[in-house]
Each structure stands twice: as structure tokens, then as C-alpha cells.
PDB file of C-alpha atoms in Angstrom:
ATOM      1  CA  MET R1161      -3.546  30.780  -4.491  1.00  0.00           C
ATOM      2  CA  THR R1162      -3.067  27.050  -5.101  1.00  0.00           C
ATOM      3  CA  LYS R1163       0.069  25.568  -3.598  1.00  0.00           C
ATOM      4  CA  LYS R1164       2.475  23.589  -5.735  1.00  0.00           C
ATOM      5  CA  VAL R1165       2.383  20.665  -3.258  1.00  0.00           C
ATOM      6  CA  SER R1166      -0.134  19.545  -0.655  1.00  0.00           C
ATOM      7  CA  VAL R1167       1.380  17.221   1.930  1.00  0.00           C
ATOM      8  CA  PHE R1168      -1.223  14.704   3.102  1.00  0.00           C
ATOM      9  CA  MET R1169      -1.040  13.596   6.726  1.00  0.00           C
ATOM     10  CA  ILE R1170      -3.538  11.591   8.738  1.00  0.00           C
ATOM     11  CA  THR R1171      -2.967  11.021  12.431  1.00  0.00           C
ATOM     12  CA  TYR R1172      -4.547   9.297  15.408  1.00  0.00           C
ATOM     13  CA  ASN R1173      -2.872   8.843  18.795  1.00  0.00           C
ATOM     14  CA  HIS R1174       0.560   9.698  17.426  1.00  0.00           C
ATOM     15  CA  GLY R1175       1.488  11.913  20.361  1.00  0.00           C
ATOM     16  CA  PRO R1176       5.067  10.613  20.727  1.00  0.00           C
ATOM     17  CA  PHE R1177       5.759  10.946  16.992  1.00  0.00           C
ATOM     18  CA  ILE R1178       3.634  13.700  15.447  1.00  0.00           C
ATOM     19  CA  GLY R1179       6.015  16.533  16.317  1.00  0.00           C
ATOM     20  CA  GLN R1180       8.903  14.890  14.489  1.00  0.00           C
ATOM     21  CA  ALA R1181       6.659  14.199  11.481  1.00  0.00           C
ATOM     22  CA  ILE R1182       5.504  17.826  11.230  1.00  0.00           C
ATOM     23  CA  GLU R1183       8.999  19.230  11.813  1.00  0.00           C
ATOM     24  CA  SER R1184      10.419  17.071   9.020  1.00  0.00           C
ATOM     25  CA  ILE R1185       7.940  18.646   6.606  1.00  0.00           C
ATOM     26  CA  MET R1186       8.217  22.218   7.842  1.00  0.00           C
ATOM     27  CA  SER R1187      12.010  22.015   7.455  1.00  0.00           C
ATOM     28  CA  GLN R1188      11.790  21.272   3.726  1.00  0.00           C
ATOM     29  CA  LYS R1189      13.817  23.633   1.543  1.00  0.00           C
ATOM     30  CA  THR R1190      11.966  24.468  -1.670  1.00  0.00           C
ATOM     31  CA  ASP R1191      11.669  27.235  -4.250  1.00  0.00           C
ATOM     32  CA  PHE R1192       7.873  26.772  -4.332  1.00  0.00           C
ATOM     33  CA  ASP R1193       4.997  27.027  -1.874  1.00  0.00           C
ATOM     34  CA  PHE R1194       3.640  23.925  -0.194  1.00  0.00           C
ATOM     35  CA  GLU R1195       1.074  23.196   2.495  1.00  0.00           C
ATOM     36  CA  LEU R1196       0.623  20.507   5.107  1.00  0.00           C
ATOM     37  CA  VAL R1197      -2.937  19.179   5.431  1.00  0.00           C
ATOM     38  CA  ILE R1198      -3.437  17.276   8.707  1.00  0.00           C
ATOM     39  CA  GLY R1199      -6.493  15.093   9.263  1.00  0.00           C
ATOM     40  CA  GLU R1200      -6.629  14.571  13.043  1.00  0.00           C
ATOM     41  CA  ASP R1201      -9.121  11.877  13.980  1.00  0.00           C
ATOM     42  CA  PHE R1202     -10.182  12.719  17.566  1.00  0.00           C
ATOM     43  CA  SER R1203      -7.130  11.274  19.299  1.00  0.00           C
ATOM     44  CA  THR R1204      -7.354  10.305  22.959  1.00  0.00           C
ATOM     45  CA  ASP R1205      -3.800  11.481  23.673  1.00  0.00           C
ATOM     46  CA  ASN R1206      -2.127  14.875  23.093  1.00  0.00           C
ATOM     47  CA  THR R1207      -1.884  14.572  19.293  1.00  0.00           C
ATOM     48  CA  LEU R1208      -4.467  17.280  18.594  1.00  0.00           C
ATOM     49  CA  ALA R1209      -2.862  19.718  21.056  1.00  0.00           C
ATOM     50  CA  ILE R1210       0.525  19.283  19.370  1.00  0.00           C
ATOM     51  CA  CYS R1211      -1.016  19.739  15.922  1.00  0.00           C
ATOM     52  CA  ARG R1212      -2.714  22.953  17.070  1.00  0.00           C
ATOM     53  CA  GLN R1213       0.577  24.325  18.372  1.00  0.00           C
ATOM     54  CA  TYR R1214       2.180  23.814  14.983  1.00  0.00           C
ATOM     55  CA  ALA R1215      -0.848  25.176  13.110  1.00  0.00           C
ATOM     56  CA  GLU R1216      -0.595  28.365  15.183  1.00  0.00           C
ATOM     57  CA  LYS R1217       3.153  28.559  14.525  1.00  0.00           C
ATOM     58  CA  TYR R1218       2.738  28.060  10.750  1.00  0.00           C
ATOM     59  CA  PRO R1219      -0.721  29.490   9.940  1.00  0.00           C
ATOM     60  CA  LEU R1220       0.102  29.953   6.231  1.00  0.00           C
ATOM     61  CA  LYS R1221       1.572  26.471   5.864  1.00  0.00           C
ATOM     62  CA  ILE R1222      -0.591  24.126   7.930  1.00  0.00           C
ATOM     63  CA  LYS R1223      -4.250  23.325   7.332  1.00  0.00           C
ATOM     64  CA  LEU R1224      -5.532  21.424  10.370  1.00  0.00           C
ATOM     65  CA  LEU R1225      -8.703  19.341  10.056  1.00  0.00           C
ATOM     66  CA  PRO R1226      -9.820  18.350  13.575  1.00  0.00           C
ATOM     67  CA  SER R1227     -12.759  16.033  14.172  1.00  0.00           C
ATOM     68  CA  ASP R1228     -15.443  16.062  16.855  1.00  0.00           C
ATOM     69  CA  ARG R1229     -15.587  12.261  16.848  1.00  0.00           C
ATOM     70  CA  ASN R1230     -13.482   9.346  15.684  1.00  0.00           C
ATOM     71  CA  ILE R1231     -14.495   8.676  12.078  1.00  0.00           C
ATOM     72  CA  GLY R1232     -11.985   5.961  11.234  1.00  0.00           C
ATOM     73  CA  MET R1233      -9.023   5.758   8.913  1.00  0.00           C
ATOM     74  CA  MET R1234     -10.771   5.683   5.524  1.00  0.00           C
ATOM     75  CA  LEU R1235     -13.190   8.571   6.140  1.00  0.00           C
ATOM     76  CA  ASN R1236     -10.330  10.557   7.623  1.00  0.00           C
ATOM     77  CA  THR R1237      -8.238   9.727   4.552  1.00  0.00           C
ATOM     78  CA  ILE R1238     -10.968  10.816   2.167  1.00  0.00           C
ATOM     79  CA  ARG R1239     -11.707  14.158   3.808  1.00  0.00           C
ATOM     80  CA  THR R1240      -7.976  14.910   4.049  1.00  0.00           C
ATOM     81  CA  LEU R1241      -7.396  14.024   0.400  1.00  0.00           C
ATOM     82  CA  GLU R1242     -10.294  16.241  -0.631  1.00  0.00           C
ATOM     83  CA  ALA R1243      -8.633  19.152   1.175  1.00  0.00           C
ATOM     84  CA  CYS R1244      -5.370  18.614  -0.766  1.00  0.00           C
ATOM     85  CA  THR R1245      -5.684  21.024  -3.691  1.00  0.00           C
ATOM     86  CA  GLY R1246      -2.023  21.250  -4.722  1.00  0.00           C
ATOM     87  CA  GLU R1247      -0.729  20.382  -8.162  1.00  0.00           C
ATOM     88  CA  TYR R1248       1.107  17.510  -6.494  1.00  0.00           C
ATOM     89  CA  ILE R1249       0.352  15.464  -3.374  1.00  0.00           C
ATOM     90  CA  ALA R1250       3.035  14.102  -1.047  1.00  0.00           C
ATOM     91  CA  PHE R1251       2.307  11.699   1.799  1.00  0.00           C
ATOM     92  CA  CYS R1252       3.530  11.326   5.371  1.00  0.00           C
ATOM     93  CA  GLU R1253       1.441   9.715   8.087  1.00  0.00           C
ATOM     94  CA  GLY R1254       1.739  11.003  11.625  1.00  0.00           C
ATOM     95  CA  ASP R1255       4.115   8.329  12.859  1.00  0.00           C
ATOM     96  CA  ASP R1256       6.547   8.513   9.912  1.00  0.00           C
ATOM     97  CA  TYR R1257       8.906  11.349   8.959  1.00  0.00           C
ATOM     98  CA  TRP R1258      11.144  12.632   6.166  1.00  0.00           C
ATOM     99  CA  ILE R1259      14.932  12.477   6.465  1.00  0.00           C
ATOM    100  CA  ASP R1260      15.996  14.622   3.505  1.00  0.00           C
ATOM    101  CA  GLU R1261      15.284  18.363   3.683  1.00  0.00           C
ATOM    102  CA  PHE R1262      15.322  18.513  -0.135  1.00  0.00           C
ATOM    103  CA  LYS R1263      12.892  15.614  -0.606  1.00  0.00           C
ATOM    104  CA  LEU R1264      10.086  17.706  -2.085  1.00  0.00           C
ATOM    105  CA  GLN R1265      12.400  19.776  -4.249  1.00  0.00           C
ATOM    106  CA  LYS R1266      14.085  16.702  -5.764  1.00  0.00           C
ATOM    107  CA  GLN R1267      10.809  14.979  -6.509  1.00  0.00           C
ATOM    108  CA  VAL R1268       8.986  18.013  -7.890  1.00  0.00           C
ATOM    109  CA  ASP R1269      11.975  18.876 -10.082  1.00  0.00           C
ATOM    110  CA  PHE R1270      11.865  15.395 -11.592  1.00  0.00           C
ATOM    111  CA  LEU R1271       8.130  15.377 -12.315  1.00  0.00           C
ATOM    112  CA  GLU R1272       8.266  18.905 -13.716  1.00  0.00           C
ATOM    113  CA  ALA R1273      11.002  17.830 -16.135  1.00  0.00           C
ATOM    114  CA  ASN R1274       9.345  14.494 -17.041  1.00  0.00           C
ATOM    115  CA  PRO R1275       5.649  14.909 -17.887  1.00  0.00           C
ATOM    116  CA  ASP R1276       5.344  11.242 -18.882  1.00  0.00           C
ATOM    117  CA  TYR R1277       5.870  10.303 -15.227  1.00  0.00           C
ATOM    118  CA  SER R1278       2.993  10.691 -12.784  1.00  0.00           C
ATOM    119  CA  MET R1279       4.603   9.542  -9.570  1.00  0.00           C
ATOM    120  CA  CYS R1280       7.952   9.123  -7.843  1.00  0.00           C
ATOM    121  CA  PHE R1281       9.119   7.469  -4.651  1.00  0.00           C
ATOM    122  CA  SER R1282      12.245   6.220  -2.908  1.00  0.00           C
ATOM    123  CA  SER R1283      13.473   3.562  -0.526  1.00  0.00           C
ATOM    124  CA  THR R1284      13.047   4.178   3.182  1.00  0.00           C
ATOM    125  CA  GLU R1285      14.657   3.690   6.538  1.00  0.00           C
ATOM    126  CA  ILE R1286      12.911   1.400   9.018  1.00  0.00           C
ATOM    127  CA  VAL R1287      12.929   2.638  12.602  1.00  0.00           C
ATOM    128  CA  ASP R1288      11.321   1.524  15.839  1.00  0.00           C
ATOM    129  CA  GLU R1289       9.342   3.569  18.360  1.00  0.00           C
ATOM    130  CA  LEU R1290      12.523   5.054  19.787  1.00  0.00           C
ATOM    131  CA  GLY R1291      13.876   5.997  16.368  1.00  0.00           C
ATOM    132  CA  TRP R1292      16.500   3.249  16.276  1.00  0.00           C
ATOM    133  CA  GLN R1293      17.162   2.051  12.748  1.00  0.00           C
ATOM    134  CA  GLN R1294      16.287  -1.555  11.950  1.00  0.00           C
ATOM    135  CA  PRO R1295      18.469  -2.517   8.981  1.00  0.00           C
ATOM    136  CA  ASP R1296      17.554  -6.186   9.082  1.00  0.00           C
ATOM    137  CA  GLU R1297      13.814  -5.633   8.795  1.00  0.00           C
ATOM    138  CA  LYS R1298      12.578  -6.265   5.254  1.00  0.00           C
ATOM    139  CA  TYR R1299       9.240  -4.546   4.871  1.00  0.00           C
ATOM    140  CA  PHE R1300       9.812  -3.437   1.291  1.00  0.00           C
ATOM    141  CA  PRO R1301      11.495  -5.378  -1.532  1.00  0.00           C
ATOM    142  CA  ILE R1302      14.722  -4.460  -3.289  1.00  0.00           C
ATOM    143  CA  ILE R1303      13.891  -2.649  -6.523  1.00  0.00           C
ATOM    144  CA  GLU R1304      16.374  -3.142  -9.327  1.00  0.00           C
ATOM    145  CA  LYS R1305      15.046  -0.694 -11.923  1.00  0.00           C
ATOM    146  CA  ASP R1306      14.398   3.030 -11.816  1.00  0.00           C
ATOM    147  CA  THR R1307      11.118   3.055 -13.762  1.00  0.00           C
ATOM    148  CA  LEU R1308       8.015   1.086 -12.815  1.00  0.00           C
ATOM    149  CA  THR R1309       4.582   0.750 -14.398  1.00  0.00           C
ATOM    150  CA  ILE R1310       1.129  -0.268 -13.260  1.00  0.00           C
ATOM    151  CA  GLU R1311       2.025  -3.848 -14.172  1.00  0.00           C
ATOM    152  CA  ASP R1312       4.694  -3.893 -11.465  1.00  0.00           C
ATOM    153  CA  ILE R1313       2.191  -2.750  -8.840  1.00  0.00           C
ATOM    154  CA  ILE R1314      -0.598  -5.137  -9.806  1.00  0.00           C
ATOM    155  CA  LEU R1315       1.603  -8.227 -10.028  1.00  0.00           C
ATOM    156  CA  SER R1316       3.603  -7.549  -6.870  1.00  0.00           C
ATOM    157  CA  HIS R1317       2.670  -9.734  -3.914  1.00  0.00           C
ATOM    158  CA  VAL R1318       4.214  -7.289  -1.451  1.00  0.00           C
ATOM    159  CA  SER R1319       4.032  -3.544  -0.962  1.00  0.00           C
ATOM    160  CA  LEU R1320       6.486  -1.930  -3.383  1.00  0.00           C
ATOM    161  CA  ILE R1321       6.107   1.738  -2.486  1.00  0.00           C
ATOM    162  CA  PRO R1322       6.629   3.209   0.998  1.00  0.00           C
ATOM    163  CA  THR R1323       3.818   5.727   1.445  1.00  0.00           C
ATOM    164  CA  ALA R1324       5.988   8.309   3.195  1.00  0.00           C
ATOM    165  CA  THR R1325       8.198   8.597   0.102  1.00  0.00           C
ATOM    166  CA  MET R1326       5.405   9.111  -2.469  1.00  0.00           C
ATOM    167  CA  LEU R1327       4.823  12.221  -4.556  1.00  0.00           C
ATOM    168  CA  VAL R1328       2.035  12.031  -7.153  1.00  0.00           C
ATOM    169  CA  ARG R1329       0.433  14.355  -9.627  1.00  0.00           C
ATOM    170  CA  ASN R1330      -2.976  15.336  -8.315  1.00  0.00           C
ATOM    171  CA  VAL R1331      -4.979  13.152 -10.686  1.00  0.00           C
ATOM    172  CA  LEU R1332      -7.452  12.013  -8.056  1.00  0.00           C
ATOM    173  CA  PRO R1333     -11.076  11.731  -9.213  1.00  0.00           C
ATOM    174  CA  LYS R1334     -13.645  13.823  -7.403  1.00  0.00           C
ATOM    175  CA  PRO R1335     -15.535  12.249  -5.842  1.00  0.00           C
ATOM    176  CA  LEU R1336     -13.534   9.130  -5.158  1.00  0.00           C
ATOM    177  CA  PRO R1337     -15.321   5.907  -6.192  1.00  0.00           C
ATOM    178  CA  GLU R1338     -17.729   4.380  -3.719  1.00  0.00           C
ATOM    179  CA  PHE R1339     -15.656   1.256  -3.109  1.00  0.00           C
ATOM    180  CA  TYR R1340     -12.764   3.424  -1.885  1.00  0.00           C
ATOM    181  CA  TYR R1341     -14.727   4.111   1.295  1.00  0.00           C
ATOM    182  CA  HIS R1342     -14.423   0.438   2.213  1.00  0.00           C
ATOM    183  CA  THR R1343     -11.161  -0.546   0.577  1.00  0.00           C
ATOM    184  CA  PHE R1344      -8.514  -2.500   2.477  1.00  0.00           C
ATOM    185  CA  SER R1345      -5.699  -0.264   1.197  1.00  0.00           C
ATOM    186  CA  GLY R1346      -6.252   3.365   0.339  1.00  0.00           C
ATOM    187  CA  ASP R1347      -2.546   3.749  -0.484  1.00  0.00           C
ATOM    188  CA  LEU R1348      -2.585   1.004  -3.087  1.00  0.00           C
ATOM    189  CA  PHE R1349      -5.530   2.463  -4.979  1.00  0.00           C
ATOM    190  CA  LEU R1350      -3.863   5.887  -5.071  1.00  0.00           C
ATOM    191  CA  GLN R1351      -0.741   4.251  -6.475  1.00  0.00           C
ATOM    192  CA  LEU R1352      -2.813   2.546  -9.163  1.00  0.00           C
ATOM    193  CA  LEU R1353      -4.523   5.839 -10.044  1.00  0.00           C
ATOM    194  CA  ALA R1354      -1.147   7.523 -10.465  1.00  0.00           C
ATOM    195  CA  ALA R1355       0.300   4.592 -12.407  1.00  0.00           C
ATOM    196  CA  ASP R1356      -2.691   4.680 -14.756  1.00  0.00           C
ATOM    197  CA  ALA R1357      -1.730   8.258 -15.652  1.00  0.00           C
ATOM    198  CA  GLY R1358       1.988   7.692 -16.326  1.00  0.00           C
ATOM    199  CA  LYS R1359       5.240   5.985 -15.405  1.00  0.00           C
ATOM    200  CA  ILE R1360       6.698   5.779 -11.898  1.00  0.00           C
ATOM    201  CA  LYS R1361      10.194   6.938 -10.996  1.00  0.00           C
ATOM    202  CA  TYR R1362      12.179   5.173  -8.275  1.00  0.00           C
ATOM    203  CA  PHE R1363      14.921   7.112  -6.488  1.00  0.00           C
ATOM    204  CA  ASN R1364      17.494   4.661  -5.175  1.00  0.00           C
ATOM    205  CA  THR R1365      18.060   6.636  -2.004  1.00  0.00           C
ATOM    206  CA  ARG R1366      16.321   7.039   1.338  1.00  0.00           C
ATOM    207  CA  LEU R1367      14.108  10.106   1.603  1.00  0.00           C
ATOM    208  CA  ALA R1368      11.879   9.103   4.522  1.00  0.00           C
ATOM    209  CA  ALA R1369      11.615   6.846   7.556  1.00  0.00           C
ATOM    210  CA  TYR R1370       8.901   4.260   8.161  1.00  0.00           C
ATOM    211  CA  ARG R1371       8.191   3.598  11.819  1.00  0.00           C
ATOM    212  CA  ASN R1372       7.658  -0.016  12.783  1.00  0.00           C
ATOM    213  CA  HIS R1373       5.701  -0.007  16.035  1.00  0.00           C
ATOM    214  CA  SER R1374       6.577  -2.637  18.587  1.00  0.00           C
ATOM    215  CA  GLY R1375       3.972  -5.020  19.888  1.00  0.00           C
ATOM    216  CA  GLY R1376       2.646  -5.956  16.481  1.00  0.00           C
ATOM    217  CA  ILE R1377       0.286  -8.912  16.333  1.00  0.00           C
ATOM    218  CA  THR R1378       1.173 -11.854  14.110  1.00  0.00           C
ATOM    219  CA  LYS R1379      -1.747 -12.668  11.851  1.00  0.00           C
ATOM    220  CA  SER R1380      -3.440 -16.005  12.342  1.00  0.00           C
ATOM    221  CA  PRO R1381      -4.217 -18.216   9.322  1.00  0.00           C
ATOM    222  CA  ALA R1382      -7.873 -17.158   9.594  1.00  0.00           C
ATOM    223  CA  GLN R1383      -6.889 -13.475   9.503  1.00  0.00           C
ATOM    224  CA  VAL R1384      -4.645 -14.065   6.495  1.00  0.00           C
ATOM    225  CA  GLU R1385      -7.514 -15.816   4.727  1.00  0.00           C
ATOM    226  CA  ARG R1386      -9.870 -12.901   5.414  1.00  0.00           C
ATOM    227  CA  THR R1387      -7.241 -10.431   4.188  1.00  0.00           C
ATOM    228  CA  ASN R1388      -6.756 -12.384   0.957  1.00  0.00           C
ATOM    229  CA  SER R1389     -10.509 -12.388   0.375  1.00  0.00           C
ATOM    230  CA  THR R1390     -10.582  -8.607   0.898  1.00  0.00           C
ATOM    231  CA  ILE R1391      -7.699  -8.084  -1.534  1.00  0.00           C
ATOM    232  CA  GLN R1392      -9.478 -10.167  -4.165  1.00  0.00           C
ATOM    233  CA  LYS R1393     -12.609  -8.041  -3.763  1.00  0.00           C
ATOM    234  CA  PHE R1394     -10.448  -4.915  -4.041  1.00  0.00           C
ATOM    235  CA  TYR R1395      -8.989  -5.991  -7.380  1.00  0.00           C
ATOM    236  CA  LEU R1396     -12.402  -6.902  -8.751  1.00  0.00           C
ATOM    237  CA  ASP R1397     -13.558  -3.358  -7.903  1.00  0.00           C
ATOM    238  CA  VAL R1398     -10.384  -1.880  -9.412  1.00  0.00           C
ATOM    239  CA  ASN R1399     -10.864  -3.909 -12.591  1.00  0.00           C
ATOM    240  CA  GLN R1400     -14.357  -2.521 -13.023  1.00  0.00           C
ATOM    241  CA  TYR R1401     -13.238   1.018 -12.175  1.00  0.00           C
ATOM    242  CA  PHE R1402     -10.591   0.958 -14.913  1.00  0.00           C
ATOM    243  CA  ASN R1403     -13.162  -0.447 -17.340  1.00  0.00           C
ATOM    244  CA  TYR R1404     -11.227  -3.734 -17.586  1.00  0.00           C
ATOM    245  CA  ARG R1405      -8.231  -2.129 -19.328  1.00  0.00           C
ATOM    246  CA  TYR R1406      -5.950  -4.138 -17.036  1.00  0.00           C
ATOM    247  CA  ASP R1407      -8.088  -7.263 -17.025  1.00  0.00           C
ATOM    248  CA  LEU R1408      -5.306  -9.671 -18.032  1.00  0.00           C
ATOM    249  CA  LEU R1409      -2.949  -8.346 -15.356  1.00  0.00           C
ATOM    250  CA  ILE R1410      -5.593  -8.411 -12.656  1.00  0.00           C
ATOM    251  CA  ARG R1411      -6.732 -11.912 -13.629  1.00  0.00           C
ATOM    252  CA  GLN R1412      -3.106 -13.036 -13.399  1.00  0.00           C
ATOM    253  CA  ARG R1413      -2.809 -11.498  -9.935  1.00  0.00           C
ATOM    254  CA  LEU R1414      -6.069 -13.119  -8.806  1.00  0.00           C
ATOM    255  CA  PHE R1415      -4.962 -16.479 -10.217  1.00  0.00           C
ATOM    256  CA  GLU R1416      -1.678 -16.355  -8.294  1.00  0.00           C
ATOM    257  CA  MET R1417      -3.589 -15.440  -5.122  1.00  0.00           C
ATOM    258  CA  ALA R1418      -6.077 -18.274  -5.632  1.00  0.00           C
ATOM    259  CA  LYS R1419      -3.229 -20.734  -6.235  1.00  0.00           C
ATOM    260  CA  GLY R1420      -1.440 -19.617  -3.073  1.00  0.00           C
ATOM    261  CA  SER R1421      -4.637 -19.778  -1.064  1.00  0.00           C
ATOM    262  CA  LEU R1422      -5.450 -23.226  -2.409  1.00  0.00           C
ATOM    263  CA  ILE R1423      -2.167 -24.710  -1.207  1.00  0.00           C
ATOM    264  CA  TYR R1424      -0.906 -22.616   1.700  1.00  0.00           C
ATOM    265  CA  GLY R1425      -4.377 -21.845   3.061  1.00  0.00           C
ATOM    266  CA  SER R1426      -4.973 -25.540   3.647  1.00  0.00           C
ATOM    267  CA  ARG R1427      -1.885 -26.175   5.772  1.00  0.00           C
ATOM    268  CA  GLU R1428      -3.649 -25.769   9.117  1.00  0.00           C
ATOM    269  CA  LYS R1429      -6.855 -27.472   7.979  1.00  0.00           C
ATOM    270  CA  LYS R1430      -7.816 -31.105   8.363  1.00  0.00           C
ATOM    271  CA  GLY R1431     -10.694 -33.363   7.452  1.00  0.00           C
ATOM    272  CA  LEU R1432     -13.938 -31.588   6.676  1.00  0.00           C
ATOM    273  CA  ASP R1433     -12.377 -28.130   7.031  1.00  0.00           C
ATOM    274  CA  LYS R1434      -9.820 -28.950   4.341  1.00  0.00           C
ATOM    275  CA  LEU R1435     -12.567 -30.224   2.063  1.00  0.00           C
ATOM    276  CA  LYS R1436     -14.613 -27.044   2.591  1.00  0.00           C
ATOM    277  CA  HIS R1437     -11.522 -24.955   1.829  1.00  0.00           C
ATOM    278  CA  TYR R1438     -10.992 -26.927  -1.383  1.00  0.00           C
ATOM    279  CA  PHE R1439     -14.542 -26.400  -2.678  1.00  0.00           C
ATOM    280  CA  LYS R1440     -14.357 -22.704  -1.748  1.00  0.00           C
ATOM    281  CA  THR R1441     -10.985 -22.021  -3.357  1.00  0.00           C
ATOM    282  CA  MET R1442     -10.765 -24.308  -6.386  1.00  0.00           C
ATOM    283  CA  PRO R1443     -13.518 -22.459  -8.332  1.00  0.00           C
ATOM    284  CA  LYS R1444     -11.464 -19.232  -8.050  1.00  0.00           C
ATOM    285  CA  TYR R1445      -8.365 -21.057  -9.251  1.00  0.00           C
ATOM    286  CA  LEU R1446     -10.264 -22.392 -12.272  1.00  0.00           C
ATOM    287  CA  ARG R1447     -12.009 -19.058 -12.941  1.00  0.00           C
ATOM    288  CA  TYR R1448      -8.783 -17.082 -13.320  1.00  0.00           C
ATOM    289  CA  SER R1449      -6.577 -19.733 -14.914  1.00  0.00           C
ATOM    290  CA  LYS R1450      -5.764 -19.256 -18.604  1.00  0.00           C
ATOM    291  CA  GLY R1451      -6.536 -22.890 -19.323  1.00  0.00           C
ATOM    292  CA  LEU R1452      -6.744 -26.272 -17.635  1.00  0.00           C
ATOM    293  CA  ASN R1453      -3.310 -27.578 -16.709  1.00  0.00           C
ATOM    294  CA  PHE R1454      -4.180 -31.113 -15.656  1.00  0.00           C
ATOM    295  CA  LYS R1455      -0.629 -31.912 -14.561  1.00  0.00           C
ATOM    296  CA  GLU R1456      -0.557 -28.882 -12.256  1.00  0.00           C
ATOM    297  CA  ILE R1457      -4.064 -29.549 -10.933  1.00  0.00           C
ATOM    298  CA  GLY R1458      -3.145 -33.181 -10.265  1.00  0.00           C
ATOM    299  CA  TYR R1459      -0.046 -32.077  -8.377  1.00  0.00           C
ATOM    300  CA  TYR R1460      -2.099 -29.754  -6.189  1.00  0.00           C
ATOM    301  CA  HIS R1461      -4.561 -32.529  -5.425  1.00  0.00           C
ATOM    302  CA  LEU R1462      -1.671 -34.690  -4.260  1.00  0.00           C
ATOM    303  CA  ILE R1463      -0.452 -31.856  -1.990  1.00  0.00           C
ATOM    304  CA  LEU R1464      -3.911 -31.320  -0.565  1.00  0.00           C
ATOM    305  CA  PHE R1465      -5.201 -34.845  -0.087  1.00  0.00           C
ATOM    306  CA  PHE R1466      -2.326 -37.309  -0.516  1.00  0.00           C
ATOM    307  CA  PRO R1467       0.802 -35.590   0.880  1.00  0.00           C
ATOM    308  CA  SER R1468       2.343 -38.898   2.029  1.00  0.00           C
ATOM    309  CA  LEU R1469       1.960 -40.336  -1.476  1.00  0.00           C
ATOM    310  CA  LEU R1470       3.638 -37.237  -2.911  1.00  0.00           C
ATOM    311  CA  LYS R1471       6.576 -37.603  -0.480  1.00  0.00           C
ATOM    312  CA  LEU R1472       6.945 -41.252  -1.476  1.00  0.00           C
ATOM    313  CA  PHE R1473       6.901 -40.311  -5.166  1.00  0.00           C
ATOM    314  CA  LYS R1474       9.586 -37.653  -4.675  1.00  0.00           C
ATOM    315  CA  LYS R1475      11.692 -40.077  -2.638  1.00  0.00           C
ATOM    316  CA  LYS R1476      11.596 -42.662  -5.442  1.00  0.00           C
ATOM    317  CA  ARG R1477      12.555 -40.044  -8.044  1.00  0.00           C
ATOM    318  CA  LYS R1478      15.661 -39.184  -6.007  1.00  0.00           C
TER     319      LYS R1478
END
């Protein structure tokens, strides 16, 4: 019999955290059946052993998908998603956890009562490896409305939706599109799929905790540039997948990215490298712009090639 909710969980080397993640799901109080589907990707620590202990303890609740080799995050994501057959899918990766024992019940109740919504989520706590809350860390923006649409997701320059708080109707295509196997953000595409099917409800409360691991590596300008290029490719694939129904929104997003890359991507570049960056980026800026704004383009040229002249001009205006 199909469960009302499948809880999606992928994990790799989450030994210190996986028990708390699983416990937070098993402790949910609901008036419906749900399952936890765990994609374990050949961890080198004790993650698999812990998962097996819980699968033996809850044989009717937990579906464990071990692997005989490390297949990587996206393939692990895909096989785990394919095993989620519930009417709804909730998400919690192996290093995050839920903090409200009625999380599933609250979210399912809302979607059951509001068929024009296809997804709901909440704000989240930020904790470190030891579980200490980090109130000053701003990983997710403040959301000031309780209903979002696909426009909000496409035009946002930061992640709006904490994955561990998501519940979506199971509207996933089978099979998933080919580009999903190589996408930079599996979460974002799933959000777009859900948003294409209906509105998104935001609960202004904390239902889950996002774990910020210590020892993170600050991205270099070159890494940021590669990431931006990958995101642009992602949105081109998404545009084609949705048959260009969101073409204007996606072009606007790509234009803003090209504009940011044109200016901020040149900060660390000098001489020939700056010139190469210009000829690589300016065509994208022109391609996605709605029309030629010569005043704006002239201003950007001053920033790029004559910054001292621009400073002098601003000084005279003052």
C-alpha cells in the first residue's frame, strides 16, 4: 500500500549526525502512514551500520538503499527519489534534522486542504557540528509573504527554501530529464517542478535545523565564476524543459547574472585577463538585455576600464 508521505534522505559519511536525523523523522506524530527512504552512498565511516540498525528497528517504516560503491550525490539522489512512491515527498539530508514532531502533519494538512498549492516549507534553525544554534548566520533570506510562486524562485539570487523543511506533491517526472544527472542543484530543480504545478506556502516558523559544518572553504573568484557559468547552463536547460513558458523570467535572471559577472567578475582581473573577461561576458549581457541602454553600458565601461576617471567624475558631482 502506498504511503501518504515518502521522506527522502541521502547520506554519506554522516556518522556523527545520521542518528539524530533518523530519530527526528521516526518521532513524527501523524494520523497517516509515512516511510523514510535512505540512499546510503558507500560511506567510509559508520553511517551504513547506523542506518541498518534503524532499518532493523523500523522495518515497516524505513527503506534502506545501500550501495556497493560510491556513486556520487546526483546518482544517489536520483535512485532515492525514484524509490519515493508516496503521494507527497518530504526532504531531510543525513546531517540535518527536524525540530517539530508535528512537522509532517502540519504540512500535509495544509496541502490536503489547499489543492492549488503544490509545495510548502518553513524557516530553519542554523546549527553547527555540535548542535549549537548560530542565530547570526544568514544562509536564507527573510521572507515577508506567505505565498510564493515560480517567479520568486527564478529571480532570487540566493537560496529561498531550506531543503530540510520542504514538502512537495509527488509531481516528479519519470524518468527525470537527462540534464538532471549533471545539474549543479538537484534541490532547485525539484522546487521549480513543484512551483510549476502550483503555489508555494511559507510557514513563518522553524520546523527543521540546517547543519552548517565547520571548516568550510571560501570560494575563490575562479570558483565563483565557474559556479555562475554552471548556473547559467542550468537555467538554459530548465527553459527548454519547460518549453520556454518562463522565458522572460529566465532571461531576466540570466541578464542579472551576466551584469553581475561583467562588473564583479572583473575585480581581481588586470590587463589582458580583464579584456578576455570583457569579451567573454559582454555578449551574454547583450544577449539577455531587453534593449540597448547606452548610458548603462557606458557606465559599465567606465567601471571596467577607466575606474579613476569614474572616481574623478563622481568627486566633481559632489
